[in-house]
Short mmCIF file of C-alpha atoms in Angstrom, two decimals:
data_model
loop_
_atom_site.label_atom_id
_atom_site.label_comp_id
_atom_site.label_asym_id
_atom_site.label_seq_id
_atom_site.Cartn_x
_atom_site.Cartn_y
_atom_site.Cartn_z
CA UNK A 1 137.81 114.45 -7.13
CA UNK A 2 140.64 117.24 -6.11
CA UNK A 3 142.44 116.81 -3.11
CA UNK A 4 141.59 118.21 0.51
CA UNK A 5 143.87 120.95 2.27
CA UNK A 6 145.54 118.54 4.33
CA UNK A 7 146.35 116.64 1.70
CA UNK A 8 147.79 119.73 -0.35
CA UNK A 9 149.52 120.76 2.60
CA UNK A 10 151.04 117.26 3.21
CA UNK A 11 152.00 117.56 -0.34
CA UNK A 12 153.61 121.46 -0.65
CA UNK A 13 154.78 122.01 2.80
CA UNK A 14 157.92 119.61 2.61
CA UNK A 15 158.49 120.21 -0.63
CA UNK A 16 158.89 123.76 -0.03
CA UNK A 17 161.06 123.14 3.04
CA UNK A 18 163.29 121.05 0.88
CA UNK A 19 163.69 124.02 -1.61
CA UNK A 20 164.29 126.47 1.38
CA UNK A 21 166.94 123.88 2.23
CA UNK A 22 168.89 123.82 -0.36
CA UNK A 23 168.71 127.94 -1.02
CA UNK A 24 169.88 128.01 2.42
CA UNK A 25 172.66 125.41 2.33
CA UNK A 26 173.93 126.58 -1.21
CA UNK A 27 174.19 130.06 0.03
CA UNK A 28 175.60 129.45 3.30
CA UNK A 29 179.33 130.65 2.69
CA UNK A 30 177.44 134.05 1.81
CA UNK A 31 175.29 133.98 4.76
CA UNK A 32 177.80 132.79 7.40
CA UNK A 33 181.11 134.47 5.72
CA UNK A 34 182.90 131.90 5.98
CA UNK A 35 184.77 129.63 2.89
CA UNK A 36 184.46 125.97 3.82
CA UNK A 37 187.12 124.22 1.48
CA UNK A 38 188.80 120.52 1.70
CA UNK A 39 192.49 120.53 1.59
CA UNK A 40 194.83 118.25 0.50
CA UNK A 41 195.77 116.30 3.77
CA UNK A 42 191.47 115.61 3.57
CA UNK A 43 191.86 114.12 0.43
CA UNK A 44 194.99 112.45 1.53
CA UNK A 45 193.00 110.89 4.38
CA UNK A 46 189.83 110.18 2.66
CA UNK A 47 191.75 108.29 -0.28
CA UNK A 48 193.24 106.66 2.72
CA UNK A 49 190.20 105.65 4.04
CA UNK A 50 189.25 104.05 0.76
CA UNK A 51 192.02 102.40 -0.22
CA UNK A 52 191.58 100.46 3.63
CA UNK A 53 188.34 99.75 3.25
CA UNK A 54 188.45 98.19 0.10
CA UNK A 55 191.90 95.60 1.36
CA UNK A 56 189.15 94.71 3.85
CA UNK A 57 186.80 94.32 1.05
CA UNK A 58 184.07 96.68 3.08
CA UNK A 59 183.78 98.55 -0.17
#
């Protein structure tokens, strides 16, 4: 009782777009040539963010 093709192929092809995924987005600095980075007026603003959200007890 082994599975059809469709089946397999319902079953590998995401999986291996998932993998191709994450290559892709883990090398993309390399690819692109560019550094993404978060500074420290991000983190300023994130822990901002936060610290709002949870006076209005959203968090």
């Amino acid at each position: 009782m082994g599975l059809s093709g469709a089946a397999w192929a319902t079953l590998l092809v995401p999986t291996i777009l998932g993998f191709l995924v994450m290559i892709l987005y883990g090398y993309w600095d390399r690819i692109t040539g560019k550094e993404y980075y978060v500074d420290d007026e991000i983190l300023a603003y994130d822990e901002d963010l936060v610290e709002e959200l949870k006076r209005e007890g959203k968090l």
